[in-house]
Coordinates of C-alpha atoms and ligand atoms in Angstrom, one line a residue:
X158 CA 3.6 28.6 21.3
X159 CA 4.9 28.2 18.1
X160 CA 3.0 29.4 14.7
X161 CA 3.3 27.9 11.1
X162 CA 1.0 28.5 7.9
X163 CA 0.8 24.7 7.3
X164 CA 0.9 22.1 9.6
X165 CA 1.6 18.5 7.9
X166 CA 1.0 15.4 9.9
X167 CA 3.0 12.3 8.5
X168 CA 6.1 12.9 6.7
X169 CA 5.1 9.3 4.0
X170 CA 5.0 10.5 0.3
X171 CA 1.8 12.2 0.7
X172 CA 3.5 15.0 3.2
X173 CA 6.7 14.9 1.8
X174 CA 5.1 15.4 -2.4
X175 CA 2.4 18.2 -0.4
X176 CA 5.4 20.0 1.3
X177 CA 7.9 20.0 -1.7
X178 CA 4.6 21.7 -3.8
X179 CA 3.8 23.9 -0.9
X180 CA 7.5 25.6 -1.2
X181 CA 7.3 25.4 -5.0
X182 CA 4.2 27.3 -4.9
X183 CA 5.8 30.6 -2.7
X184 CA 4.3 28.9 0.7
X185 CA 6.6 29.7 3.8
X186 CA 6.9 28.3 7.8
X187 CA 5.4 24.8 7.0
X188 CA 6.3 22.0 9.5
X189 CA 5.6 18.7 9.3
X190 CA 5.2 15.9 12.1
X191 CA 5.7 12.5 11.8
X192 CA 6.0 10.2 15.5
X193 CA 8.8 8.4 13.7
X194 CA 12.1 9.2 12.9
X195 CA 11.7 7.6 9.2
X196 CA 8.2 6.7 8.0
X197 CA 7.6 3.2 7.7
X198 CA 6.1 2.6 4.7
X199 CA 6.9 1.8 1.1
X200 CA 9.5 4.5 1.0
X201 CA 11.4 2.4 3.8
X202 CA 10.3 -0.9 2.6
X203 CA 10.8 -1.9 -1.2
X204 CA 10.2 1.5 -3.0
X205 CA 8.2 -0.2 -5.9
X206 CA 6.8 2.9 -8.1
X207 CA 3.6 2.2 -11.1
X208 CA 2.9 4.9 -13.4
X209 CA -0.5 4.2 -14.5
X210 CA -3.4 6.2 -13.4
X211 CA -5.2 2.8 -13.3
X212 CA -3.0 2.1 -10.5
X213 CA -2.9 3.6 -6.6
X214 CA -5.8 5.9 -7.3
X215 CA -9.1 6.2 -8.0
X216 CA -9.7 9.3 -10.5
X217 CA -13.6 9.7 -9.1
X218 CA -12.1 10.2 -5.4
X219 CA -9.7 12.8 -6.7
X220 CA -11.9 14.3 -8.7
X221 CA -9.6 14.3 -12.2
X222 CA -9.5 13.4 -15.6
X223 CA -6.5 10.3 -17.3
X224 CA -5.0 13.6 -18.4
X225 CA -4.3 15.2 -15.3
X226 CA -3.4 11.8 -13.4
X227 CA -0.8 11.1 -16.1
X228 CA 0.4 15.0 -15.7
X229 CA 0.7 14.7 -12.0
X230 CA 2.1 11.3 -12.2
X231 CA 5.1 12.6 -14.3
X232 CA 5.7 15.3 -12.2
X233 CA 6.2 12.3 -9.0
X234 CA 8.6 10.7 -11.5
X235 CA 10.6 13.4 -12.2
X236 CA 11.7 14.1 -8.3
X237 CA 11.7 10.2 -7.8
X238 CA 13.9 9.4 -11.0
X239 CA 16.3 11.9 -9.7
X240 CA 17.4 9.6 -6.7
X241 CA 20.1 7.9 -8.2
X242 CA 19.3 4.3 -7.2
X243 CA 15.9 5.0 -8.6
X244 CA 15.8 1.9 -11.6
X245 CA 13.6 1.6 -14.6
X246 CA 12.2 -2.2 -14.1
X247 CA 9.0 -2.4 -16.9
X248 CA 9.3 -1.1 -20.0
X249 CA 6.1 -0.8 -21.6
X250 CA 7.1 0.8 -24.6
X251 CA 7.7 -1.5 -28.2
X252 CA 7.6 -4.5 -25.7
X253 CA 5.9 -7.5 -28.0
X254 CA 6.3 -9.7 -25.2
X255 CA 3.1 -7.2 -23.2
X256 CA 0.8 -7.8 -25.7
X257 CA 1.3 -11.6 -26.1
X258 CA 0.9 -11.7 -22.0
X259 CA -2.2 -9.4 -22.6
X260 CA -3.7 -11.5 -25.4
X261 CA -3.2 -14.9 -23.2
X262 CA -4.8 -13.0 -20.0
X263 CA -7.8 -11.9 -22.1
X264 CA -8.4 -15.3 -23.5
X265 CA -8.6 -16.8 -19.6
X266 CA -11.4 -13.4 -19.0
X267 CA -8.1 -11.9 -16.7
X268 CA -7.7 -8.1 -17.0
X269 CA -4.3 -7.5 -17.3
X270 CA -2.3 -4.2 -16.4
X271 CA 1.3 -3.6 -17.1
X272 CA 2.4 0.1 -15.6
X273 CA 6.0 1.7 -16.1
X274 CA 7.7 1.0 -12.8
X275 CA 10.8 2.2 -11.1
X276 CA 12.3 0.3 -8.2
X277 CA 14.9 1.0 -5.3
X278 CA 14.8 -1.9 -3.4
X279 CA 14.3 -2.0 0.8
X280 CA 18.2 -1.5 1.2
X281 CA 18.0 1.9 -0.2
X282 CA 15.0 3.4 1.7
X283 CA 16.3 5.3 4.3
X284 CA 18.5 7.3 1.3
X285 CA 15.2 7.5 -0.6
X286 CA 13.8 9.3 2.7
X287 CA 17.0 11.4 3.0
X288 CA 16.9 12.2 -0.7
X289 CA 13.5 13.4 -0.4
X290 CA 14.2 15.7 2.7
X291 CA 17.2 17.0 0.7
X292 CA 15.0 19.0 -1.8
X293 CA 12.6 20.6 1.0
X294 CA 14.4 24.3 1.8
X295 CA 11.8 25.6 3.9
X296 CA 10.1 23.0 5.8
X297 CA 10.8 22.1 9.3
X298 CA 10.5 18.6 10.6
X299 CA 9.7 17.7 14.1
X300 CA 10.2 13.9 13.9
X301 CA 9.7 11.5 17.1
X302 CA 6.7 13.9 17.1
X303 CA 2.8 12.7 17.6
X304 CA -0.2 14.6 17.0
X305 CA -2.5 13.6 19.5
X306 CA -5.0 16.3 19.0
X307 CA -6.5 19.3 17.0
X308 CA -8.7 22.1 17.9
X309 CA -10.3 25.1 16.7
X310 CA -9.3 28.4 18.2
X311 CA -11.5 31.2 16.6
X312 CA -9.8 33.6 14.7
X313 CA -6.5 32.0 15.2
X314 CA -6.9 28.7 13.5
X315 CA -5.9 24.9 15.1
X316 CA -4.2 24.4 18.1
X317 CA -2.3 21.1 17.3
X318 CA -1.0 19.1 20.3
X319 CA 2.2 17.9 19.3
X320 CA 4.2 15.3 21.7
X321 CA 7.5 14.4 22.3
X322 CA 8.8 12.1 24.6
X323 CA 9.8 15.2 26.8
X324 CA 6.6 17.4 26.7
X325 CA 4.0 18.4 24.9
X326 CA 4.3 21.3 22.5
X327 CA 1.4 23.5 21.2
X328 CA 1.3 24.3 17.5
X329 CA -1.2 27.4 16.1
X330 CA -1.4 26.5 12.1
X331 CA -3.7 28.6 9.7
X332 CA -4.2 25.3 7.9
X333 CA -3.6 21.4 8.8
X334 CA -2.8 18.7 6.1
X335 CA -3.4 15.2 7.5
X336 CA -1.2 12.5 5.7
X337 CA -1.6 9.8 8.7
X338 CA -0.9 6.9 6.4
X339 CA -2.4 3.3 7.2
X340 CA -0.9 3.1 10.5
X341 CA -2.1 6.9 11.6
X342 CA -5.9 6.4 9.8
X343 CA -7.5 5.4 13.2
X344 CA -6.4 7.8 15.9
X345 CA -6.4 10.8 13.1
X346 CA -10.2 9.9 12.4
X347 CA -10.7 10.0 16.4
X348 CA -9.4 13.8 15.8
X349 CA -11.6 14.1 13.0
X350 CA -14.5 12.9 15.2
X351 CA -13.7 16.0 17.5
X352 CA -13.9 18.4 14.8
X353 CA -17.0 17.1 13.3
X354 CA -15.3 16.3 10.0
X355 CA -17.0 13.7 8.0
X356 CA -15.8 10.3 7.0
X357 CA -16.9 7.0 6.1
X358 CA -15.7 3.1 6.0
X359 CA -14.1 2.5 2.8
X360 CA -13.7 -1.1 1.4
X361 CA -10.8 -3.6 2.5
X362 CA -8.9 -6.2 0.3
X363 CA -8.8 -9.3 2.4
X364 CA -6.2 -12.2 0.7
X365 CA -2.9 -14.2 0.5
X366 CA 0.9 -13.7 -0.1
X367 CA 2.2 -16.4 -2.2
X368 CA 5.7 -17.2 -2.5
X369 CA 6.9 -20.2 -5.1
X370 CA 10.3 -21.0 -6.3
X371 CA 11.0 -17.7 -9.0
X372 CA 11.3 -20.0 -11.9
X373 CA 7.8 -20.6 -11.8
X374 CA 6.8 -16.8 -12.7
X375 CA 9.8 -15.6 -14.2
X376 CA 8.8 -15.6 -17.6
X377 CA 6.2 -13.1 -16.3
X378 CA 8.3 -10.8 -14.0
X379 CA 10.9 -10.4 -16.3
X380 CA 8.5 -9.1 -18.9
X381 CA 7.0 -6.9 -16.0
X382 CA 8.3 -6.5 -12.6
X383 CA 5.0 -6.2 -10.8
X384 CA 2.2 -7.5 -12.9
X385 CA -1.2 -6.8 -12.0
X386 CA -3.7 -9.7 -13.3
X387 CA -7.4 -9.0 -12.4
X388 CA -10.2 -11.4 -11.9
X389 CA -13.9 -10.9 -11.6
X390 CA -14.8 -14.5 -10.1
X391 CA -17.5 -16.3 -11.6
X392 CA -19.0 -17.9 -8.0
X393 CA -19.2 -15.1 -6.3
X394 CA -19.0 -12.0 -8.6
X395 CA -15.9 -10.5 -6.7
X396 CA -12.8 -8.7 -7.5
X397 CA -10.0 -10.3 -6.5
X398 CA -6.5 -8.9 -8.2
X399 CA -2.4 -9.3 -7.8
X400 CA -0.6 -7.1 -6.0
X401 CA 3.1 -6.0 -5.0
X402 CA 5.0 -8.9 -6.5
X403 CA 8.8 -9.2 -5.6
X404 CA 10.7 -10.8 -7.8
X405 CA 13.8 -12.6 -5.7
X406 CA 11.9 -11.2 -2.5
X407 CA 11.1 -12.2 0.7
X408 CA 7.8 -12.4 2.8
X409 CA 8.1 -10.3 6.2
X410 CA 6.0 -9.6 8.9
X411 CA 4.0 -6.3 9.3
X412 CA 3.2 -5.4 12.9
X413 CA 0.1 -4.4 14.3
X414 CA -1.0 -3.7 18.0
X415 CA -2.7 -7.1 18.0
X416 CA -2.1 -9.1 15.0
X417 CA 0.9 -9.8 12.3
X418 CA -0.4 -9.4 8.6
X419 CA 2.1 -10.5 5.4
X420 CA 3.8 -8.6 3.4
X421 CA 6.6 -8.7 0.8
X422 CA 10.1 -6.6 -0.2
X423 CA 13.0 -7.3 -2.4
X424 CA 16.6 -6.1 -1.5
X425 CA 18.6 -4.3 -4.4
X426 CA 21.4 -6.3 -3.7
X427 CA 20.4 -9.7 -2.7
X428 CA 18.3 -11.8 -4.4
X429 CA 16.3 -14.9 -3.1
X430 CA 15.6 -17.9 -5.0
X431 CA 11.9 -16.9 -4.2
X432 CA 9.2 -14.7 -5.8
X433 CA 6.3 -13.6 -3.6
X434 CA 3.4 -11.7 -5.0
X435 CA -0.2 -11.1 -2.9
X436 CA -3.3 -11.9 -4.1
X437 CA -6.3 -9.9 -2.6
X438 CA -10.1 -10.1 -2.3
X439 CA -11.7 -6.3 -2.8
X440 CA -14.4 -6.6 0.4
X441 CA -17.1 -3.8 1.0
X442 CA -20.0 -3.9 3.4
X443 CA -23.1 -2.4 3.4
X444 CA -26.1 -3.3 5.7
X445 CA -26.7 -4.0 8.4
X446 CA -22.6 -3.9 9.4
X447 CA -20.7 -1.5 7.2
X448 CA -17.6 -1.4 9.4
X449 CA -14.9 -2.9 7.3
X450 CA -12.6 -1.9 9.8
X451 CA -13.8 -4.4 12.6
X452 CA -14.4 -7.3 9.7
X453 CA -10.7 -6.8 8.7
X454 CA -9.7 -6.4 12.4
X455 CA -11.5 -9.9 13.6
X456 CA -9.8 -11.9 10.4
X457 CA -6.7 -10.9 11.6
X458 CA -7.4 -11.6 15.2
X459 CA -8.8 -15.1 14.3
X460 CA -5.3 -15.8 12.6
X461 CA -3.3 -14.5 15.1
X462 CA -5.3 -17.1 17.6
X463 CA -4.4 -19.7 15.1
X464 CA -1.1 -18.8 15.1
X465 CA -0.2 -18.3 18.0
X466 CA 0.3 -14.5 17.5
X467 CA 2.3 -15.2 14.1
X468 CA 1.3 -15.5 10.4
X469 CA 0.1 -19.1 8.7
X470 CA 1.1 -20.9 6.0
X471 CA -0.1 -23.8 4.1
X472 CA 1.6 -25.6 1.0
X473 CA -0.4 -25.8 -2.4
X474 CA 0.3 -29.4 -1.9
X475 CA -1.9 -29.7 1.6
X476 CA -3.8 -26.8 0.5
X477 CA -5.2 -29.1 -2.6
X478 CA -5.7 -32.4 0.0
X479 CA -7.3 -30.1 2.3
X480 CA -5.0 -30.9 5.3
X481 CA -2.9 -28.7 7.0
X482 CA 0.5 -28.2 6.7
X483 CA 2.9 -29.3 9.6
X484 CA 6.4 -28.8 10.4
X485 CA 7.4 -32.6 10.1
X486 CA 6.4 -32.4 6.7
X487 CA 6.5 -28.9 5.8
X488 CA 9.7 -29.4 3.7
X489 CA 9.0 -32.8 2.3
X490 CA 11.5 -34.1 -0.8
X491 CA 8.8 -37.0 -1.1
X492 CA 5.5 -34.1 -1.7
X493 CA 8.5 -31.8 -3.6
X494 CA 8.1 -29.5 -0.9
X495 CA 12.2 -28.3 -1.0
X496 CA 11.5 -26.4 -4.3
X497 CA 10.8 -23.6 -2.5
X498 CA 12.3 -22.5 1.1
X499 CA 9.8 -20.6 3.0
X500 CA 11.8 -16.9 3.7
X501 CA 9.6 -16.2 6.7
X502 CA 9.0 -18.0 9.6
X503 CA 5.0 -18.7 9.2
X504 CA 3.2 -21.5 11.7
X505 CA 2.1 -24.1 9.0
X506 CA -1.3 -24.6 9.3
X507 CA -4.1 -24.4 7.6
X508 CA -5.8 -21.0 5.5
X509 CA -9.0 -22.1 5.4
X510 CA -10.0 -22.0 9.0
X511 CA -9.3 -18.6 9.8
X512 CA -10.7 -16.9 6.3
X513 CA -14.1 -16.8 5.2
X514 CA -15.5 -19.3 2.5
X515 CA -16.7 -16.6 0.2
X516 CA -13.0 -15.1 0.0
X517 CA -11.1 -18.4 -0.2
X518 CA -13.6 -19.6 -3.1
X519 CA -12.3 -16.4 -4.7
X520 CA -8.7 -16.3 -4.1
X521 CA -8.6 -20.6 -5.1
X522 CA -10.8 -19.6 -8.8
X523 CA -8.7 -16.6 -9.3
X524 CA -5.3 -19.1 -8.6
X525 CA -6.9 -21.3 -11.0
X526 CA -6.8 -18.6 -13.8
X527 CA -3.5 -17.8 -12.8
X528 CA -1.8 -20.8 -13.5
X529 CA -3.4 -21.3 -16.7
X530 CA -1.4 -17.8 -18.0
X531 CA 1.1 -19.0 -15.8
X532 CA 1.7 -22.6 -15.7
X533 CA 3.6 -23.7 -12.6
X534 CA 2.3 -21.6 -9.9
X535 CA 0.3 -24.2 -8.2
X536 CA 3.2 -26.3 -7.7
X537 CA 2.8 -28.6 -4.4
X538 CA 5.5 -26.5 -3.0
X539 CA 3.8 -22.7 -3.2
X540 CA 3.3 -21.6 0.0
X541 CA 0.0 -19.7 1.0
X542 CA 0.3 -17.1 4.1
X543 CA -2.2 -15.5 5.4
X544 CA -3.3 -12.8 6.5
X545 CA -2.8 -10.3 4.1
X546 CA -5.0 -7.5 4.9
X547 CA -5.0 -4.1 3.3
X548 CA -6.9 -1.5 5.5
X549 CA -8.1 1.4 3.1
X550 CA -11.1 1.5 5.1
X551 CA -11.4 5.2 6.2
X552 CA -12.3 7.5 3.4
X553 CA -13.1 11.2 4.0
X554 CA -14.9 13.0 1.6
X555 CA -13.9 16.0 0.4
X556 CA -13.9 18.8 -2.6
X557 CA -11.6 18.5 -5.7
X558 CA -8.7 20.0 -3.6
X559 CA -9.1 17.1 -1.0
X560 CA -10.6 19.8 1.2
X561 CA -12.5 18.5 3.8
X562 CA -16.1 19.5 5.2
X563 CA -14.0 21.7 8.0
X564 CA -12.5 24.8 6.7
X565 CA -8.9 24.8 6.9
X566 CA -8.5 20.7 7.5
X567 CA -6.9 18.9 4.1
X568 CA -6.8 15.1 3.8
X569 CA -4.3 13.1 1.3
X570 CA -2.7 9.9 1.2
X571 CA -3.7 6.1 2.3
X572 CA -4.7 6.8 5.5
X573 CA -7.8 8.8 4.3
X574 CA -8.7 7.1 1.4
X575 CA -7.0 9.2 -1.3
X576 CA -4.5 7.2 -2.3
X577 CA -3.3 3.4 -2.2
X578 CA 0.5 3.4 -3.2
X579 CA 3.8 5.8 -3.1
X580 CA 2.9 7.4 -6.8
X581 CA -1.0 7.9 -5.7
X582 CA 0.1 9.4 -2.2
X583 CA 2.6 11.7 -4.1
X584 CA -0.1 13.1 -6.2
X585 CA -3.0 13.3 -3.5
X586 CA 0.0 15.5 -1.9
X587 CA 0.5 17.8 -4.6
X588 CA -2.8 18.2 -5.5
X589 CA -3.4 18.8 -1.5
X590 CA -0.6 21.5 -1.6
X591 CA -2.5 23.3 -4.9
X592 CA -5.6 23.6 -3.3
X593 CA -4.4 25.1 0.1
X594 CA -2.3 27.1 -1.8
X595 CA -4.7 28.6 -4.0
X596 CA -7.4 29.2 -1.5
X597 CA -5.2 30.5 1.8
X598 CA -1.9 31.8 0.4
X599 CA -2.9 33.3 -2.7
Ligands
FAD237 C1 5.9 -3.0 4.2 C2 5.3 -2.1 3.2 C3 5.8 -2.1 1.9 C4 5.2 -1.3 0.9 N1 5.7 -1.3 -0.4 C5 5.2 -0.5 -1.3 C6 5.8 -0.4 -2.6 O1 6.7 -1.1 -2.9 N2 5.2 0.5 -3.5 C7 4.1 1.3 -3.1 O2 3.6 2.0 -4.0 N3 3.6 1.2 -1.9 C8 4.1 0.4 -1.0 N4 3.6 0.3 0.3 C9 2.4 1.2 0.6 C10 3.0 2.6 0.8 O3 3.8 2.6 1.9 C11 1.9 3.6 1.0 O4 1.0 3.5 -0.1 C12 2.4 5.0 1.2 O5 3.5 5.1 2.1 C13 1.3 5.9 1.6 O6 1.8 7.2 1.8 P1 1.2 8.1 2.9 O7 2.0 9.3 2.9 O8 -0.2 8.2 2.8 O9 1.4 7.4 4.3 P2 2.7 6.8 5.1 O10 3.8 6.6 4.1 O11 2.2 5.6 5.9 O12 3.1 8.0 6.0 C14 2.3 8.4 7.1 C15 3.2 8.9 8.2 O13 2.3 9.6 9.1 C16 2.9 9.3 10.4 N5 1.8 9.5 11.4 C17 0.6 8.9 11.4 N6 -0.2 9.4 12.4 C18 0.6 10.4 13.0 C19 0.3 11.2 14.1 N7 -0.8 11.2 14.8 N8 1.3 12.1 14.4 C20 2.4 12.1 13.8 N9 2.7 11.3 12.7 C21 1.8 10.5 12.4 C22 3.4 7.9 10.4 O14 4.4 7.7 11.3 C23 3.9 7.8 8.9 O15 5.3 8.0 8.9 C24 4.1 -0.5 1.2 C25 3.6 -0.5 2.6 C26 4.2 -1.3 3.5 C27 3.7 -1.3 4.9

């Protein structure tokens, strides 16, 4: 049986950030697990960074100040700018062109946020991974690797089950960080259940991708490469915001066990004539249902039915008529359809059937808004897919060094509510690695 001071599960930018301050800080024999050979996330796909700490965090969960966020969030930029395909794609500073963007948001009630951000592009993420490996000198990997359980072993700390394709190997650690990301959240809160750590459903955003021939937003992306416009609708009351825009991108797939949601990369290299962007409805639940993750679950599933197992799309055009799309006239001249190719291979249909009323009133105001800043984006030819479901919906509460209620067990990243983003999982990492430093290795 093998014995390590820190046991990381998930090797995303939450692990990687907690490892790299775990060395920095004199900590020794840490390993971290991840079941896949690269982690599958944002590092791998599209590597879009914002520095803002109005952006991928939530300063109440983490329990700091701006001041601190922007410290930490330098400190992410300073290993992430050293990977040399790393590029500078806002500028925020002396940029007049901002504040006129700002000043037209403001006058259409939009909040509008323009971070610094950084970009490598989906073609460079497994160097980004490899890059980020490079600078750990002391941390072991056991990749292909899944933590399928944890369990307290009195005055020897947790027993982690770790296994391989091969066998199962036992790992003692004094402390365990869990960094599950999205795709880990579930079966790491069934571990969590076992321990008697606590948790609770965190909200879901519930929305769109758009994609629309780049000319339409141009003027906005090349001011600011991912803008994020927020709306407070006026039916309903909700928050429904933009999110991960890729500027001469393409809309992909993202697989789940029993449902395909949407999602969007760029290439460094290759450019479509396309820009997609999502557009997402914030959804919590209270009484009597406050499982998010089961609302979020039976959208997707309903969509998936409609689908035929694979993603829908509607065109503004049919979307405005309220009639489906179809494939014998899904690229139309006559409806101007052509001026914009779809770059994934959605099932035209209709959006409306498989999403709540509430959320599509919201998405269709906040679109309204949007194409009065910018003019163009409802163009017949936009294409609406759906569903694009972002599940933050586990949250584990903690102390201010994302301990949790368990002695010894640390939380960071997406998968537990800490973070929603690569800068966001960096810093829950860091701020992970402080605390267990501090407390156990002092
Ligand atoms: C397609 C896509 C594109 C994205 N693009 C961006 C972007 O451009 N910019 C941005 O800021 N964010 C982006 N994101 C979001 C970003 O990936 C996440 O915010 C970020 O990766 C969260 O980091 P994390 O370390 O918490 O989790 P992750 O990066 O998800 O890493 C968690 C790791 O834990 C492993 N794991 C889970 N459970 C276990 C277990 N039981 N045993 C062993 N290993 C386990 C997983 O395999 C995974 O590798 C994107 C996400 C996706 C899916």
């Amino acid at each position: 049986m093998k014995t390590v001071n820190v046991l990381i599960i998930g090797s995303g930018p939450a692990g990687l950030f907690a490892a790299l301050w775990l060395e920095r800080l004199g900590v020794d024999n840490i390993t971290i697990v991840d079941r896949l050979p690269f982690p599958a996330g944002g590092l791998l796909n599209d590597g879009k960074l914002n520095f803002d700490y109005r952006i991928g965090i939530d300063l109440d969960v983490l329990q700091i100040d701006r001041e601190k966020a922007t410290r930490l969030m330098q400190e992410v930029k300073a290993v992430f700018t050293g990977f040399p395909q790393c590029h500078q794609v806002t500028y925020i500073e002396k940029n007049e062109k901002l504040n006129e963007l700002r000043s037209i948001a403001t006058e259409n009630d939009v909040q509008f946020i323009a971070p610094e951000q950084w970009h490598w592009g989906t073609d460079n993420g497994k160097r980004v991974v490899e890059y980020l490996r490079g600078l750990l000198k002391k941390t072991r990997f056991f990749l292909g690797t899944e933590v399928s359980s944890i369990s307290k072993k009195a005055g020897e700390g947790y027993h982690v089950i770790c296994k391989t394709k091969e066998e199962d190997v036992t790992i003692t650690a004094r402390v365990v960080l869990a960094a599950p990301g999205r795709s880990g959240a579930y079966s790491f809160r069934d571990m969590a259940d076992q321990l008697g750590i606590d948790h609770k459903f965190g909200p879901i955003d519930v929305g769109i991708r758009l994609e629309l021939n780049r000319t339409f937003y141009d003027a906005v992306t090349d001011i600011v490469y991912d803008p994020k416009f927020i709306f407070y609708t006026a039916r309903h009351g909700d928050k429904v915001r933009t999110f991960c825009t890729n500027p001469g991108g393409r809309v992909r797939a993202e697989n789940y066990n029993n449902f395909k949601l949407v999602n969007g990369d760029a290439l460094s290299s290759r450019k479509t004539k396309n820009t997609n962007f999502a557009l997402i409805n914030t959804v919590s639940l209270t009484k009597p249902i406050s499982d998010t993750t089961e609302f979020g679950h039976m959208i997707a599933r309903q969509f998936s039915l409609l689908g035929g197992g694979t993603p829908i799309v509607q065109r503004v055009g049919d979307f405005r008529e309220g009639r489906r799309s179809s494939t014998s006239t899904f690229n139309s001249k006559t409806r101007h359809f052509e001026v914009c190719s779809a770059t994934y291979d959605a099932v035209p249909g209709d959006i409306t059937l498989g999403m709540p009323a509430r959320i599509i009133d919201n998405l269709w105001e906040s679109l309204k808004k949007l194409d009065k800043i910018v003019p163009g984006i409802l163009h017949p030819s936009t294409l609406l897919y759906a569903p694009e479901i972002k599940f933050f919906d586990t949250q584990f509460p903690t102390d201010a060094n994302l301990e949790t209620n368990v002695n010894g067990i640390f939380v960071a990243g997406d998968g537990t509510g800490k973070s929603r983003g690569i800068v966001g999982a960096g810093i829950s990492g860091i701020i992970a690695a402080q605390g267990i430093a501090e407390k156990y290795f002092r």
